[in-house]
XYZ file of N, CA and C in Angstrom:
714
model
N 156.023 119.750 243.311
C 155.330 120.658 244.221
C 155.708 120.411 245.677
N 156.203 119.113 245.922
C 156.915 119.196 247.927
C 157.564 119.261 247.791
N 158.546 119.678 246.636
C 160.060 119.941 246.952
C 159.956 120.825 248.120
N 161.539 120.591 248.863
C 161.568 121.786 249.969
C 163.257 122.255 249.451
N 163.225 122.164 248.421
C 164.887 121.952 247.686
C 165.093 123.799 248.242
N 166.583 123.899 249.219
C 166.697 124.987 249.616
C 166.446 125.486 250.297
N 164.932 125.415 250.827
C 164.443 125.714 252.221
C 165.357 125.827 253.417
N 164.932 126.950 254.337
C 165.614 126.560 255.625
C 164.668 126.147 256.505
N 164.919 125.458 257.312
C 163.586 124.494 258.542
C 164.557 124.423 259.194
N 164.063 124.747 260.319
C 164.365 124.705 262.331
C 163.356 123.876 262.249
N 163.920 122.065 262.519
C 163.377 121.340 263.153
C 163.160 121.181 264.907
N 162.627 121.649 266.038
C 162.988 121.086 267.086
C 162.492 119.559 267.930
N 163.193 119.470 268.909
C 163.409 117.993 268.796
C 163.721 117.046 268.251
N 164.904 117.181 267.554
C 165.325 116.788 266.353
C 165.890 115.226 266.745
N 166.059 115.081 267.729
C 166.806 113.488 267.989
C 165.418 112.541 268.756
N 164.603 113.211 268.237
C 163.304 112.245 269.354
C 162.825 111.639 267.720
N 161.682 110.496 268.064
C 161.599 109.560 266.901
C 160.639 110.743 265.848
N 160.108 111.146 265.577
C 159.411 112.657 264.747
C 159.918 113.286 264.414
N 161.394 114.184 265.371
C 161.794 115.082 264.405
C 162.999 114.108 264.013
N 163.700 112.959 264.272
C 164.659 112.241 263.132
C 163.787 112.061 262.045
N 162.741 111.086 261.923
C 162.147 111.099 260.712
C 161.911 112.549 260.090
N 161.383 113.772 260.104
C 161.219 114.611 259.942
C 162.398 115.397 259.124
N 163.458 115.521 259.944
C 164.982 115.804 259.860
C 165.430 115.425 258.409
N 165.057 113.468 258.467
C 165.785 112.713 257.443
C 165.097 113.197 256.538
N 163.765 113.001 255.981
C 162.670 113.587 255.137
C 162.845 115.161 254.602
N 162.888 116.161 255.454
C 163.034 117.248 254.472
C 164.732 117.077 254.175
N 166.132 116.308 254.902
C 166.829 116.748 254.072
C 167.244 115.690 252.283
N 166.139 114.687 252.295
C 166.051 114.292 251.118
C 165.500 114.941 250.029
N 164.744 115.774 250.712
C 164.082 117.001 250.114
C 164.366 117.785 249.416
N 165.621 118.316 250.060
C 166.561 119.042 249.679
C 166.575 120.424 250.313
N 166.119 120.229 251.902
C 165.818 121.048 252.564
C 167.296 121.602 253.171
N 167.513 122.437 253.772
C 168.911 122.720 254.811
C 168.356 123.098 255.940
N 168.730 122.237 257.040
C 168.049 121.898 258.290
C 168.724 122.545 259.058
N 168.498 123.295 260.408
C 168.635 123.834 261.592
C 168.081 122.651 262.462
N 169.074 122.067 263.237
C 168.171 120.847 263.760
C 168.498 120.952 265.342
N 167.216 121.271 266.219
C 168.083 121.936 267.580
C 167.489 120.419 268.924
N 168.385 120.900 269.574
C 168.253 119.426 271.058
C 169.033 120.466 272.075
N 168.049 119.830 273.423
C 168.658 120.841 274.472
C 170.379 119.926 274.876
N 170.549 118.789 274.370
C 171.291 118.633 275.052
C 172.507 119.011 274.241
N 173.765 119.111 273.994
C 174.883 119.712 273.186
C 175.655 118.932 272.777
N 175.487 117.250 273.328
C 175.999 116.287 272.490
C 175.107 115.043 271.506
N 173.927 115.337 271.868
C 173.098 113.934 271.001
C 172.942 114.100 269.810
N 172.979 115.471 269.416
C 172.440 115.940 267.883
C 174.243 114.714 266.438
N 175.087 115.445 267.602
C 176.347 115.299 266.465
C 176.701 113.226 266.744
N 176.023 112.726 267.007
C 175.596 111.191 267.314
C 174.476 110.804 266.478
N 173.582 111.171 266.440
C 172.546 110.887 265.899
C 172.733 111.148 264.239
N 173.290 112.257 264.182
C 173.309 113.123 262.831
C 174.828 113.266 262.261
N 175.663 112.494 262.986
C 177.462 112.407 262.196
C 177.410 112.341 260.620
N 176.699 112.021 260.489
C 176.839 111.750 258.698
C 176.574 113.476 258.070
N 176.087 114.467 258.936
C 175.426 116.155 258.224
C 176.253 117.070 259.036
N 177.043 116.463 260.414
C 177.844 117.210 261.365
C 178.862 118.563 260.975
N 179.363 118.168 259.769
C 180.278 118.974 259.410
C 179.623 119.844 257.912
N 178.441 119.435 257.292
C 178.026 120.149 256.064
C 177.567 121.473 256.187
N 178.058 122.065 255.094
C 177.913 123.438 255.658
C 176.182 123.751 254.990
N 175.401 122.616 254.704
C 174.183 122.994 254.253
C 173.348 122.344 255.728
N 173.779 122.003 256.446
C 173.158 122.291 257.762
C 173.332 122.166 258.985
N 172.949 122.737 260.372
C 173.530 123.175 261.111
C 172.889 122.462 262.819
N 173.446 121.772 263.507
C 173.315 121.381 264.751
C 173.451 122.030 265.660
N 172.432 122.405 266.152
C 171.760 123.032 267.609
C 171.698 123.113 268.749
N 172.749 122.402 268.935
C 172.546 121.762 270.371
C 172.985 122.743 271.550
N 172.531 122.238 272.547
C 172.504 123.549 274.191
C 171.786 124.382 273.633
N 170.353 124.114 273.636
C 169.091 125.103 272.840
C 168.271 124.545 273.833
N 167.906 125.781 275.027
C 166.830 125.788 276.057
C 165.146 126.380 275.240
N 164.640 125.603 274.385
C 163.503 126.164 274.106
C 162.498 126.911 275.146
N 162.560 126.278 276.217
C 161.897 127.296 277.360
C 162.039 128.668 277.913
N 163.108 129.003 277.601
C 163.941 130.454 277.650
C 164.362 131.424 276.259
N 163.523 132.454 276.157
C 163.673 133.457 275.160
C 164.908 133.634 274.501
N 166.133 133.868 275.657
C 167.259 133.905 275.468
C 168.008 133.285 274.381
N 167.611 132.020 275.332
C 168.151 130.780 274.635
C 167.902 130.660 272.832
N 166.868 131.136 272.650
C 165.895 131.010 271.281
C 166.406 131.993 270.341
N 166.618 133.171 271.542
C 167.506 134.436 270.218
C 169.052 134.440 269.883
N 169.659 133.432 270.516
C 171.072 132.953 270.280
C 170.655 132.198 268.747
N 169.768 131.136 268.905
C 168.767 130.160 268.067
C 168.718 130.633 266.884
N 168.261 132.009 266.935
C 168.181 132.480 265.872
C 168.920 133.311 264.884
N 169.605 133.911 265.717
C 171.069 134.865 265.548
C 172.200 133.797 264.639
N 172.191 132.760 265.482
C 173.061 131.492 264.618
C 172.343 131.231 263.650
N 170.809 130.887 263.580
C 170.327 130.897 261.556
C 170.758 131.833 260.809
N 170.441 133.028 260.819
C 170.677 133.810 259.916
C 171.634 134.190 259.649
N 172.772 134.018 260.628
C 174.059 134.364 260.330
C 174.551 133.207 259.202
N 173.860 132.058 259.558
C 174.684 131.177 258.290
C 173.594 131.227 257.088
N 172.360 130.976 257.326
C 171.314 130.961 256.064
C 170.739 132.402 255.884
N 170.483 133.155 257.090
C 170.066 134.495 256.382
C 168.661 134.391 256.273
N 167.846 133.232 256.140
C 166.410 133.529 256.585
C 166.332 132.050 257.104
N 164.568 132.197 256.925
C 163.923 130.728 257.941
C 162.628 131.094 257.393
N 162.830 129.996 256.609
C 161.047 129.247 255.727
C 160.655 128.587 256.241
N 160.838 127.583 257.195
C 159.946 126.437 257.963
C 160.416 126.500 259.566
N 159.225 126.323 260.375
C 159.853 126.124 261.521
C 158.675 124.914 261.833
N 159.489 123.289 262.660
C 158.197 122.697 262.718
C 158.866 122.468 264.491
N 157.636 122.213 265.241
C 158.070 122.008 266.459
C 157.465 120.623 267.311
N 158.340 119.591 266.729
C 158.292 118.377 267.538
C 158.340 118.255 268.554
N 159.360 119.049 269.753
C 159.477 118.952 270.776
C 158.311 118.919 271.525
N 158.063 117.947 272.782
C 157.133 117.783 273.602
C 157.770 116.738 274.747
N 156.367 116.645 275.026
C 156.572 115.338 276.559
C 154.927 114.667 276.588
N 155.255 113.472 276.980
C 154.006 113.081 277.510
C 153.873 111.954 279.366
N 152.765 112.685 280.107
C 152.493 112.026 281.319
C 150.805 112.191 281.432
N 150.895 110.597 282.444
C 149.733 110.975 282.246
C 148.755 108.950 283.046
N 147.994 108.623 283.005
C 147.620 107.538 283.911
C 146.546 107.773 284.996
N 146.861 108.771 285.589
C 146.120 108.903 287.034
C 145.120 109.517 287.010
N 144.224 109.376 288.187
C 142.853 110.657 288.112
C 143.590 111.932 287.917
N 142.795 112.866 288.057
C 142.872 114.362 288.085
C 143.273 114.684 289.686
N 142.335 114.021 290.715
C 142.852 114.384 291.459
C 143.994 113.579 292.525
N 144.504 112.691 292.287
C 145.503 111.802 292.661
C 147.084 111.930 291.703
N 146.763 113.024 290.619
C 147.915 113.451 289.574
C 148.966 114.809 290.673
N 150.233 114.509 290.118
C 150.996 115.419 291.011
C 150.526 116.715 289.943
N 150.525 117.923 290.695
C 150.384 119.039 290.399
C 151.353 120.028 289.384
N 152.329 118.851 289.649
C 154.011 119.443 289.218
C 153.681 118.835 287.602
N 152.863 117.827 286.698
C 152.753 117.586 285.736
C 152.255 118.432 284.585
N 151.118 119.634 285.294
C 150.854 120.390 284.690
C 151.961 121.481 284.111
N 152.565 121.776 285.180
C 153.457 122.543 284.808
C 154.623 122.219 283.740
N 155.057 120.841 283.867
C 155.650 120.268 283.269
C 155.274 120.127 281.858
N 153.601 119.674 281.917
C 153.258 119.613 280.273
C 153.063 120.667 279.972
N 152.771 121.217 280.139
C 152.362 122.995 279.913
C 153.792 123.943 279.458
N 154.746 123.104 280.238
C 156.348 123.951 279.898
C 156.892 123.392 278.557
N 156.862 121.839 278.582
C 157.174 120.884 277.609
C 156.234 121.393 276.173
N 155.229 121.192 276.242
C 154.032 121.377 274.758
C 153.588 122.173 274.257
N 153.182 123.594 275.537
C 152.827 124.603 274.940
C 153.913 125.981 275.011
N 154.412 126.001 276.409
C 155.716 127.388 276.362
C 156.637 127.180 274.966
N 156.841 125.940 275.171
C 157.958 125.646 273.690
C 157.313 125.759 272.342
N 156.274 125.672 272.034
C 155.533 125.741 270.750
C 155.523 127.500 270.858
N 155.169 127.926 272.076
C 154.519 129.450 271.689
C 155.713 130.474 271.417
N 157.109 129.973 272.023
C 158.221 130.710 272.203
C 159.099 130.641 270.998
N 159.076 129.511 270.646
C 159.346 129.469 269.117
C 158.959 129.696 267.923
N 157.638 129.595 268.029
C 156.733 130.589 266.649
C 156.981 131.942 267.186
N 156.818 132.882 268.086
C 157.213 134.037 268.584
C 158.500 134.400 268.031
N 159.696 133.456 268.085
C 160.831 133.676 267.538
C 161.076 134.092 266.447
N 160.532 133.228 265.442
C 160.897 133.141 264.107
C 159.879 133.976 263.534
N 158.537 134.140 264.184
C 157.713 134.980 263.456
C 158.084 136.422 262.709
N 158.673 137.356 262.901
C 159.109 138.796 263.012
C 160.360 138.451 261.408
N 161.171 137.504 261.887
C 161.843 136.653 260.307
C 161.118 136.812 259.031
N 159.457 135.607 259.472
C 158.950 135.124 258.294
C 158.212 137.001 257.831
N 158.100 137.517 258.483
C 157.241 138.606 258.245
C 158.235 139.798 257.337
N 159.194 139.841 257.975
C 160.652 140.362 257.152
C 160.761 140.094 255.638
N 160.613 138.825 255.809
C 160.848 137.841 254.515
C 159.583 137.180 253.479
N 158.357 138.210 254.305
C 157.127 138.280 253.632
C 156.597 136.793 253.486
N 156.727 135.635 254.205
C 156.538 134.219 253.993
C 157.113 133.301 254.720
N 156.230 131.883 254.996
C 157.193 131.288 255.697
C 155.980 130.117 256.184
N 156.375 128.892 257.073
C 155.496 127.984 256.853
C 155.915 127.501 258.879
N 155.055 127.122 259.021
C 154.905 126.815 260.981
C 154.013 125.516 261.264
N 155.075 124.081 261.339
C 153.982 123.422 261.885
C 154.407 122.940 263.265
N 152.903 123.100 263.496
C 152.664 122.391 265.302
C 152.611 120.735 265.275
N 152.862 120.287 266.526
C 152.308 118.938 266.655
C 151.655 119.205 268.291
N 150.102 119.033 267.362
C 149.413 118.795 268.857
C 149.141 116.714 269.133
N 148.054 116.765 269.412
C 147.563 115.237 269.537
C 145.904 115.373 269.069
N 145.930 113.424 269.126
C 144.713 113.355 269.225
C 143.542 113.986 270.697
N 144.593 113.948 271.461
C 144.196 113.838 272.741
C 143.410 115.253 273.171
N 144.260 116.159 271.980
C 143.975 117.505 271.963
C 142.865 117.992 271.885
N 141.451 116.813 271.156
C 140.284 116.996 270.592
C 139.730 116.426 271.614
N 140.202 115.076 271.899
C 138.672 114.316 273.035
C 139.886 113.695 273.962
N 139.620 114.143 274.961
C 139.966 113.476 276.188
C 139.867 112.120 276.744
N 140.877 111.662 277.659
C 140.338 110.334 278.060
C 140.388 110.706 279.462
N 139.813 109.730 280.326
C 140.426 109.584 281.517
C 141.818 109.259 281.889
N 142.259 110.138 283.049
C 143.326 109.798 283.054
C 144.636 110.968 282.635
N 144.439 111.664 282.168
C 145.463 112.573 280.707
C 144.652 113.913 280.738
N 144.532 114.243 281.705
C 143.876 115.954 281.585
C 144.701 116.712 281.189
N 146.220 116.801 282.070
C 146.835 117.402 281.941
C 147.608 117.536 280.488
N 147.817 116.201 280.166
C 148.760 116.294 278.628
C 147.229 116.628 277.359
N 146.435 116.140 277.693
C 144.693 116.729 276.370
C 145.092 118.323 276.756
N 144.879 118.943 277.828
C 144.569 120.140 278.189
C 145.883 120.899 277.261
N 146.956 120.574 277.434
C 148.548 120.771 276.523
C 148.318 121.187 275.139
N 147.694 119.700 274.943
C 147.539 119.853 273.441
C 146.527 120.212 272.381
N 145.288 120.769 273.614
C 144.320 121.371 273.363
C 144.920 122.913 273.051
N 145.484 123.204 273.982
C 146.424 124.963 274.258
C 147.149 124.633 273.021
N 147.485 123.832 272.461
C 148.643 123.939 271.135
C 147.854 124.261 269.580
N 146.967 123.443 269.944
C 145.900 123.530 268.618
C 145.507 124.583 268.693
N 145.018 125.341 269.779
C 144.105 126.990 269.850
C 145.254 127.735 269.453
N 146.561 127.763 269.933
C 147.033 128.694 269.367
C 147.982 128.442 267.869
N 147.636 127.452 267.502
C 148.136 127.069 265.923
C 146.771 127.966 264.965
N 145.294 128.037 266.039
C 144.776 128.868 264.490
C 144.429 129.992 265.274
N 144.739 130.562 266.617
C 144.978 132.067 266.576
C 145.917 132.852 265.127
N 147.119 131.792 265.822
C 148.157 132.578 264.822
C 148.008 132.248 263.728
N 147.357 131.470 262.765
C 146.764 131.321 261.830
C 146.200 132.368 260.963
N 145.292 132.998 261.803
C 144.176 134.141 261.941
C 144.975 135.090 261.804
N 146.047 135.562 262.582
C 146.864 136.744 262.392
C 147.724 136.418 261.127
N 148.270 135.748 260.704
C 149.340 135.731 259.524
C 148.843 135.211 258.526
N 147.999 135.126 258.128
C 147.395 134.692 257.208
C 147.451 135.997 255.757
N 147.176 136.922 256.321
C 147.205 138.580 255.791
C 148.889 137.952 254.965
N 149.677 137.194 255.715
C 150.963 137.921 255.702
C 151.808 137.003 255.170
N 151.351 135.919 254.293
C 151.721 134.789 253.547
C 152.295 133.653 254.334
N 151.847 133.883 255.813
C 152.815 132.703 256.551
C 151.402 131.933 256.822
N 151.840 130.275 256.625
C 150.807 129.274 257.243
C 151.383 128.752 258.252
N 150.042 128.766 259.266
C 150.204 128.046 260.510
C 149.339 126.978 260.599
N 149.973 125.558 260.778
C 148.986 123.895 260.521
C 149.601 123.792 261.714
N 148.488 122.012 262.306
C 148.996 121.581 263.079
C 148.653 120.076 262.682
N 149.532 118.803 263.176
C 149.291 117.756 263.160
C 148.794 117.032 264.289
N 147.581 116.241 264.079
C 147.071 115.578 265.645
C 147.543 113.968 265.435
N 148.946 113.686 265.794
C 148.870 112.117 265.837
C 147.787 111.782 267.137
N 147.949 110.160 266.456
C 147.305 109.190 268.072
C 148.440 108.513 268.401
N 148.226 107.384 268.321
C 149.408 106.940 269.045
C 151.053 106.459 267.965
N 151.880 106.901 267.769
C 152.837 106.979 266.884
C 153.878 105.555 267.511
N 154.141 104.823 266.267
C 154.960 103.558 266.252
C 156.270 103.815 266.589
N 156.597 103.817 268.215
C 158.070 103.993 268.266
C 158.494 102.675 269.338
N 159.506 102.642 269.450
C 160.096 101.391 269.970
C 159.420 101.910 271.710
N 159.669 103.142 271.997
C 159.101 103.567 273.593
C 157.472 102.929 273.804
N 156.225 103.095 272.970
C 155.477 102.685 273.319
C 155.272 101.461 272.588
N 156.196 100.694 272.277
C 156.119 99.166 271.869
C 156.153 98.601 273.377
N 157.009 99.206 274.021
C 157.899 98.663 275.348
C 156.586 99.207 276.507
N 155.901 99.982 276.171
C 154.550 100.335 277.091
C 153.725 100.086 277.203
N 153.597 99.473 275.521
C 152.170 98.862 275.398
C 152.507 97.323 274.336
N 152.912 96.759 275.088
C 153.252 95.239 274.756
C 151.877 94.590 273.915
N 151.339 94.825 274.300
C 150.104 93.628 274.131
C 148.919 94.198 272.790
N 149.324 96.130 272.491
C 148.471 96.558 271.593
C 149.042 96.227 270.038
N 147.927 96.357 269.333
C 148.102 96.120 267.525
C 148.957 97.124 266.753
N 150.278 96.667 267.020
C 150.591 97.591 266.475
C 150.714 98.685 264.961
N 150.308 96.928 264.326
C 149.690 97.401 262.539
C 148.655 98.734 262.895
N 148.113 99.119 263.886
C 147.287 100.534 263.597
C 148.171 101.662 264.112
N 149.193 101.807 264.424
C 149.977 102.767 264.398
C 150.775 103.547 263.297
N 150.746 104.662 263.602
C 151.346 105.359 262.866
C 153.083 105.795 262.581
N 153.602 105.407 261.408
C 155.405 105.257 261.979
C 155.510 106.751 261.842
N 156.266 107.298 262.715
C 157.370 108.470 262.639
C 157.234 108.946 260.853
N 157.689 108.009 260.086
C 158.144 108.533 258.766
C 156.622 108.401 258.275
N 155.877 108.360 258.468
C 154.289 108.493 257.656
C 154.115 109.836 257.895
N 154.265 110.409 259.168
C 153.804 111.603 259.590
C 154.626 112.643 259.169
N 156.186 112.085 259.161
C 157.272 113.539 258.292
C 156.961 113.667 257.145
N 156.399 112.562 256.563
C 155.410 113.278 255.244
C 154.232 113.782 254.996
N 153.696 113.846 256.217
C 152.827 114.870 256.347
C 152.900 116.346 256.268
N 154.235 116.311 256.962
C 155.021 117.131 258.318
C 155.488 117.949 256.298
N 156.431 117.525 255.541
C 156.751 117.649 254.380
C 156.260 118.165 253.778
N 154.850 117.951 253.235
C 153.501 118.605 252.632
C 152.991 119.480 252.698
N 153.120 119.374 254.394
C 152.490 121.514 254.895
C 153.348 122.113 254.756
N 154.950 121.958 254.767
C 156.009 122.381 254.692
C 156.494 123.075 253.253
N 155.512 122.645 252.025
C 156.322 122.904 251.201
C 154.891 123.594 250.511
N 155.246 124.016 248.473
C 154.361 125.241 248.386
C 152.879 124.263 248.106
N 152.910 123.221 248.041
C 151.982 122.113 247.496
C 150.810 122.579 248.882
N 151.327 123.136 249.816
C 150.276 123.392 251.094
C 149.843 125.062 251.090
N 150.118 125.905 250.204
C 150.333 127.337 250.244
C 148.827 127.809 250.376
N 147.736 126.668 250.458
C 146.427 127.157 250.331
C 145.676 126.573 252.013
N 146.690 125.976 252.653
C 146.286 125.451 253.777
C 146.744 126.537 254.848
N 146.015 126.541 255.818
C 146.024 127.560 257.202
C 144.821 127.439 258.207
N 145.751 127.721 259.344
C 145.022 126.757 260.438
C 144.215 125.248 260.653
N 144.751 124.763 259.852
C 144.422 123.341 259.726
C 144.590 122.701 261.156
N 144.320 121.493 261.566
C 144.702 120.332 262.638
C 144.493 119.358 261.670
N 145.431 118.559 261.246
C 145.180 117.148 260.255
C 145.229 115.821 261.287
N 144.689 115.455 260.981
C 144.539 113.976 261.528
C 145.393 112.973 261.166
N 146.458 112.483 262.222
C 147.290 111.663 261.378
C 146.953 110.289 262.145
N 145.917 109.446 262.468
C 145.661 108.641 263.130
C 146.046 107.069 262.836
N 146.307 107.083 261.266
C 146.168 105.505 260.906
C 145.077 104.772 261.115
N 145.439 103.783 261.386
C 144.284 102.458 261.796
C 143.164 102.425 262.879
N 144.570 103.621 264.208
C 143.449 103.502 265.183
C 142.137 104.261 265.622
């Protein structure tokens, strides 16, 4: 029932620690990956071993912030696969430390461009596809942060608050239309970046990258065909 054997999935952020795990996971799957990065050389580094297979395809110079950019994005799927069953969208950013009002102003914009323009521009994309193709599966990654706030992080909670609302708007609308829209709320995820940030925390309560692509896997495949508008909790320990 998680097979994703065949599937096509547009992973984005595919070279950050979520969508590699993610990436590696559905293509054990037996998924055929669209795996996109804005930059046009990290993907074929990271991913040399799938570079040349013609069961999947590297993305790279993919401005998720720009429409444009997204319908090139997509024009190149279908020309080689012809549809798009999964789209999950890793891509993000996180800032964050200061009061509200001692925070540069320029962060909002930043998280707001980073977490939510890119989540909304890319389900927008592919949506009109899954609807074509009568089906199709969309996961978000919001946060914990998305639910309860701390001090400090208005701007990136407020992000990922906007990501979760519109994971079950569109929920609400496609639901009629066989497409599910989930979202995942990590807390704090086990990567070597916040080992190096947070020296001194436990890290046994973190969550690795590859716990969550099997999450990420699950909504992805038909074993989830009864789930919509979800936010799952992927917290671990902490």
């Amino acid at each position: 029932m998680n097979s994703l054997k065949d599937k096509i999935a547009i992973i984005t952020g595919a070279v950050g620690n979520l969508g590699t795990a993610t990436a590696r996971a559905f293509q054990q799957a037996g998924a055929r990956t669209v795996l996109v990065d804005r930059s046009p050389d990290r993907l074929s580094s990271v991913f040399a071993d799938i570079s040349k297979s013609k069961d999947h395809f590297l993305a790279g110079g993919i401005n998720l912030s720009e429409p444009d950019s997204l319908s090139k994005l997509i024009e190149q799927t279908l020309s080689r696969f012809a549809r798009v069953d999964v789209l999950v969208n890793t891509v993000g950013a996180f800032r964050g430390g200061k009061p509200l009002h001692e925070a540069d102003p320029a962060d909002w914009d930043f998280l707001f461009n980073a977490n939510v323009r890119t989540t909304l521009l890319c389900c927008r994309a592919v949506i009109p596809q899954m609807l074509k193709q009568k089906g199709g599966k969309i996961i978000n990654v919001s946060s914990r942060e998305g639910l309860e706030a701390h001090a400090g992080y208005a701007a990136y909670s407020a992000s990922k608050s906007a990501v979760l609302r519109l994971t079950e708007s569109l929920a609400a609308e496609l639901k009629i239309s066989e497409i599910n829209v989930n979202c995942i709320m990590p807390s704090v995820i086990d990567t070597p970046q916040n080992r190096a940030a947070m020296p001194n925390a436990d890290f046994t309560k973190w969550v690795a990258p590859e716990a969550i692509a099997d999450v990420i896997s699950f909504l992805a495949s038909d074993a989830s065909r009864a789930i919509n508008g979800a936010a799952l909790p992927v917290y671990g320990k902490s």
